[in-house]
């Protein structure tokens, strides 16, 4: 009887394994069918992409999850030839930052687009994004994504690099400033560097300080902030004309004061 029960339970266990495997295969096939709707190429190329994707399964997640991520990657416009490698980079970023793969794909792709970079720069940019989160005392990826969405367009127009923006964000976050508040303060400053308010332009002109996109790109963000900090400091009305409050002004001024050394370190480490 015992022997018979053992055989029965063994058969049931095998049955469950087969059933689970069948479900996994079916789910992967369903996800792959979605990938197929976005793929432009020959059947042989599609098959090659599938083999490349499946080689990642296990250490980078299940084949089904990877297929979902690949769909998002292609949906973002990443070229099929680079899509699987891009996904691998984004998945590694997701693993170390504890976010969903799709969120990491969005963050990585949007950052590359904002700086006019291609998929071949994905690994380098991923390392920089992780550095921002690490040096910022564990900034969450969704927080960073929201910050970069607001900051990157105007900062890239000013010629500021991801290293500079990342160094400033991680310095402020590491000093205990909330990412949302820091982002608002920096957005106000960046917008006014791009298009100075009449009051700021007048004050800068009085002091013989000339700031343009060209000088910002040449001098760098830290040096530019050091130029305008004495102009803004102690002038609540001027700060208000920049669209920032006293607390946010304190954050900005800390980058040229108490946090200046930390900012310099972050710029080197980025």
Coordinates of C-alpha atoms in Angstrom, one line a residue, residues 5-149:
X5 CA 0.8 5.6 -2.4
X6 CA 4.3 6.7 -3.2
X7 CA 3.8 6.0 -6.8
X8 CA 0.5 7.9 -6.7
X9 CA 2.0 11.0 -5.1
X10 CA 5.0 10.8 -7.4
X11 CA 2.7 10.7 -10.4
X12 CA 0.7 13.7 -9.0
X13 CA 3.9 15.7 -8.5
X14 CA 5.0 15.0 -12.0
X15 CA 1.6 15.9 -13.3
X16 CA 1.8 19.3 -11.5
X17 CA 5.2 19.9 -12.9
X18 CA 4.0 19.2 -16.4
X19 CA 0.9 21.3 -16.0
X20 CA 3.0 24.3 -14.6
X21 CA 5.4 23.9 -17.5
X22 CA 2.6 23.8 -20.0
X23 CA 1.1 27.0 -18.6
X24 CA 4.6 28.7 -18.7
X25 CA 5.0 27.7 -22.3
X26 CA 1.5 29.0 -23.2
X27 CA 2.1 32.3 -21.4
X28 CA 5.4 32.8 -23.2
X29 CA 3.8 32.0 -26.5
X30 CA 1.1 34.6 -25.8
X31 CA 3.7 37.2 -24.9
X32 CA 5.9 36.4 -27.9
X33 CA 2.9 36.8 -30.2
X34 CA 2.7 40.4 -28.9
X35 CA 6.4 40.9 -29.7
X36 CA 5.7 39.6 -33.2
X37 CA 3.2 42.4 -33.8
X38 CA 6.0 45.0 -33.4
X39 CA 8.8 43.1 -35.2
X40 CA 9.8 44.1 -38.7
X41 CA 12.1 41.6 -40.3
X42 CA 12.3 38.1 -41.7
X43 CA 11.1 35.0 -39.8
X44 CA 14.7 33.9 -39.5
X45 CA 15.6 37.2 -37.8
X46 CA 12.6 36.8 -35.4
X47 CA 13.7 33.3 -34.6
X48 CA 17.2 34.5 -33.9
X49 CA 15.8 37.2 -31.5
X50 CA 13.8 34.6 -29.7
X51 CA 16.9 32.4 -29.2
X52 CA 18.9 35.4 -27.9
X53 CA 16.1 36.3 -25.5
X54 CA 15.7 32.7 -24.2
X55 CA 19.5 32.6 -23.5
X56 CA 18.9 35.3 -20.9
X57 CA 16.1 33.5 -19.0
X58 CA 17.0 32.1 -15.6
X59 CA 19.6 34.6 -14.4
X60 CA 17.6 37.6 -15.7
X61 CA 14.1 36.3 -15.0
X62 CA 11.5 34.1 -16.6
X63 CA 11.1 33.8 -20.3
X64 CA 7.6 35.2 -20.0
X65 CA 8.8 38.3 -18.1
X66 CA 11.6 38.9 -20.5
X67 CA 9.2 38.7 -23.5
X68 CA 7.0 41.3 -21.8
X69 CA 10.1 43.5 -21.3
X70 CA 11.1 43.0 -25.0
X71 CA 7.6 44.1 -26.1
X72 CA 8.0 47.3 -24.1
X73 CA 11.5 47.8 -25.4
X74 CA 10.4 47.5 -29.1
X75 CA 7.4 49.7 -28.3
X76 CA 9.8 52.4 -27.1
X77 CA 11.4 52.4 -30.5
X78 CA 14.6 50.5 -29.8
X79 CA 15.9 48.9 -33.0
X80 CA 15.3 45.1 -33.1
X81 CA 19.0 44.5 -33.6
X82 CA 19.7 46.2 -30.2
X83 CA 16.5 45.3 -28.4
X84 CA 17.6 42.1 -26.5
X85 CA 20.9 43.6 -25.3
X86 CA 19.1 46.8 -24.3
X87 CA 16.6 44.7 -22.4
X88 CA 19.4 42.8 -20.6
X89 CA 20.9 46.1 -19.5
X90 CA 17.5 47.4 -18.3
X91 CA 16.7 44.2 -16.5
X92 CA 20.0 44.3 -14.6
X93 CA 19.2 47.9 -13.6
X94 CA 15.7 46.8 -12.5
X95 CA 17.2 44.0 -10.3
X96 CA 19.6 46.3 -8.4
X97 CA 17.1 49.0 -8.0
X98 CA 14.1 46.8 -7.1
X99 CA 11.7 48.0 -9.7
X100 CA 9.7 46.4 -12.5
X101 CA 11.6 45.8 -15.7
X102 CA 9.2 48.0 -17.7
X103 CA 9.9 50.9 -15.4
X104 CA 13.7 50.4 -15.9
X105 CA 13.2 50.2 -19.7
X106 CA 11.2 53.5 -19.6
X107 CA 13.8 55.3 -17.4
X108 CA 16.7 54.1 -19.5
X109 CA 15.1 54.8 -22.9
X110 CA 13.8 58.2 -21.9
X111 CA 17.2 59.3 -20.6
X112 CA 18.9 58.2 -23.8
X113 CA 16.4 60.0 -25.9
X114 CA 16.7 63.2 -24.0
X115 CA 20.5 63.3 -24.5
X116 CA 20.3 62.2 -28.1
X117 CA 22.1 58.9 -27.3
X118 CA 21.6 55.5 -29.0
X119 CA 21.1 52.1 -27.6
X120 CA 24.9 51.5 -27.7
X121 CA 25.2 53.9 -24.8
X122 CA 22.6 52.0 -22.7
X123 CA 25.1 50.2 -20.4
X124 CA 27.0 53.5 -19.6
X125 CA 23.8 55.4 -18.9
X126 CA 22.4 52.6 -16.8
X127 CA 25.6 52.7 -14.6
X128 CA 25.1 56.5 -14.2
X129 CA 21.5 56.1 -13.2
X130 CA 22.4 53.5 -10.6
X131 CA 25.1 55.8 -9.3
X132 CA 22.6 58.6 -8.9
X133 CA 20.4 56.3 -6.8
X134 CA 23.2 54.9 -4.8
X135 CA 24.9 58.2 -4.0
X136 CA 21.5 59.8 -3.3
X137 CA 21.1 57.5 -0.3
X138 CA 18.9 55.0 -2.0
X139 CA 16.7 57.2 -4.2
X140 CA 13.9 55.1 -5.7
X141 CA 13.9 54.6 -9.5
X142 CA 10.3 56.0 -9.8
X143 CA 11.4 59.2 -8.0
X144 CA 14.4 59.5 -10.2
X145 CA 12.3 59.0 -13.3
X146 CA 9.9 61.8 -12.3
X147 CA 12.9 64.1 -11.5
X148 CA 14.7 63.4 -14.8
X149 CA 11.4 63.8 -16.8

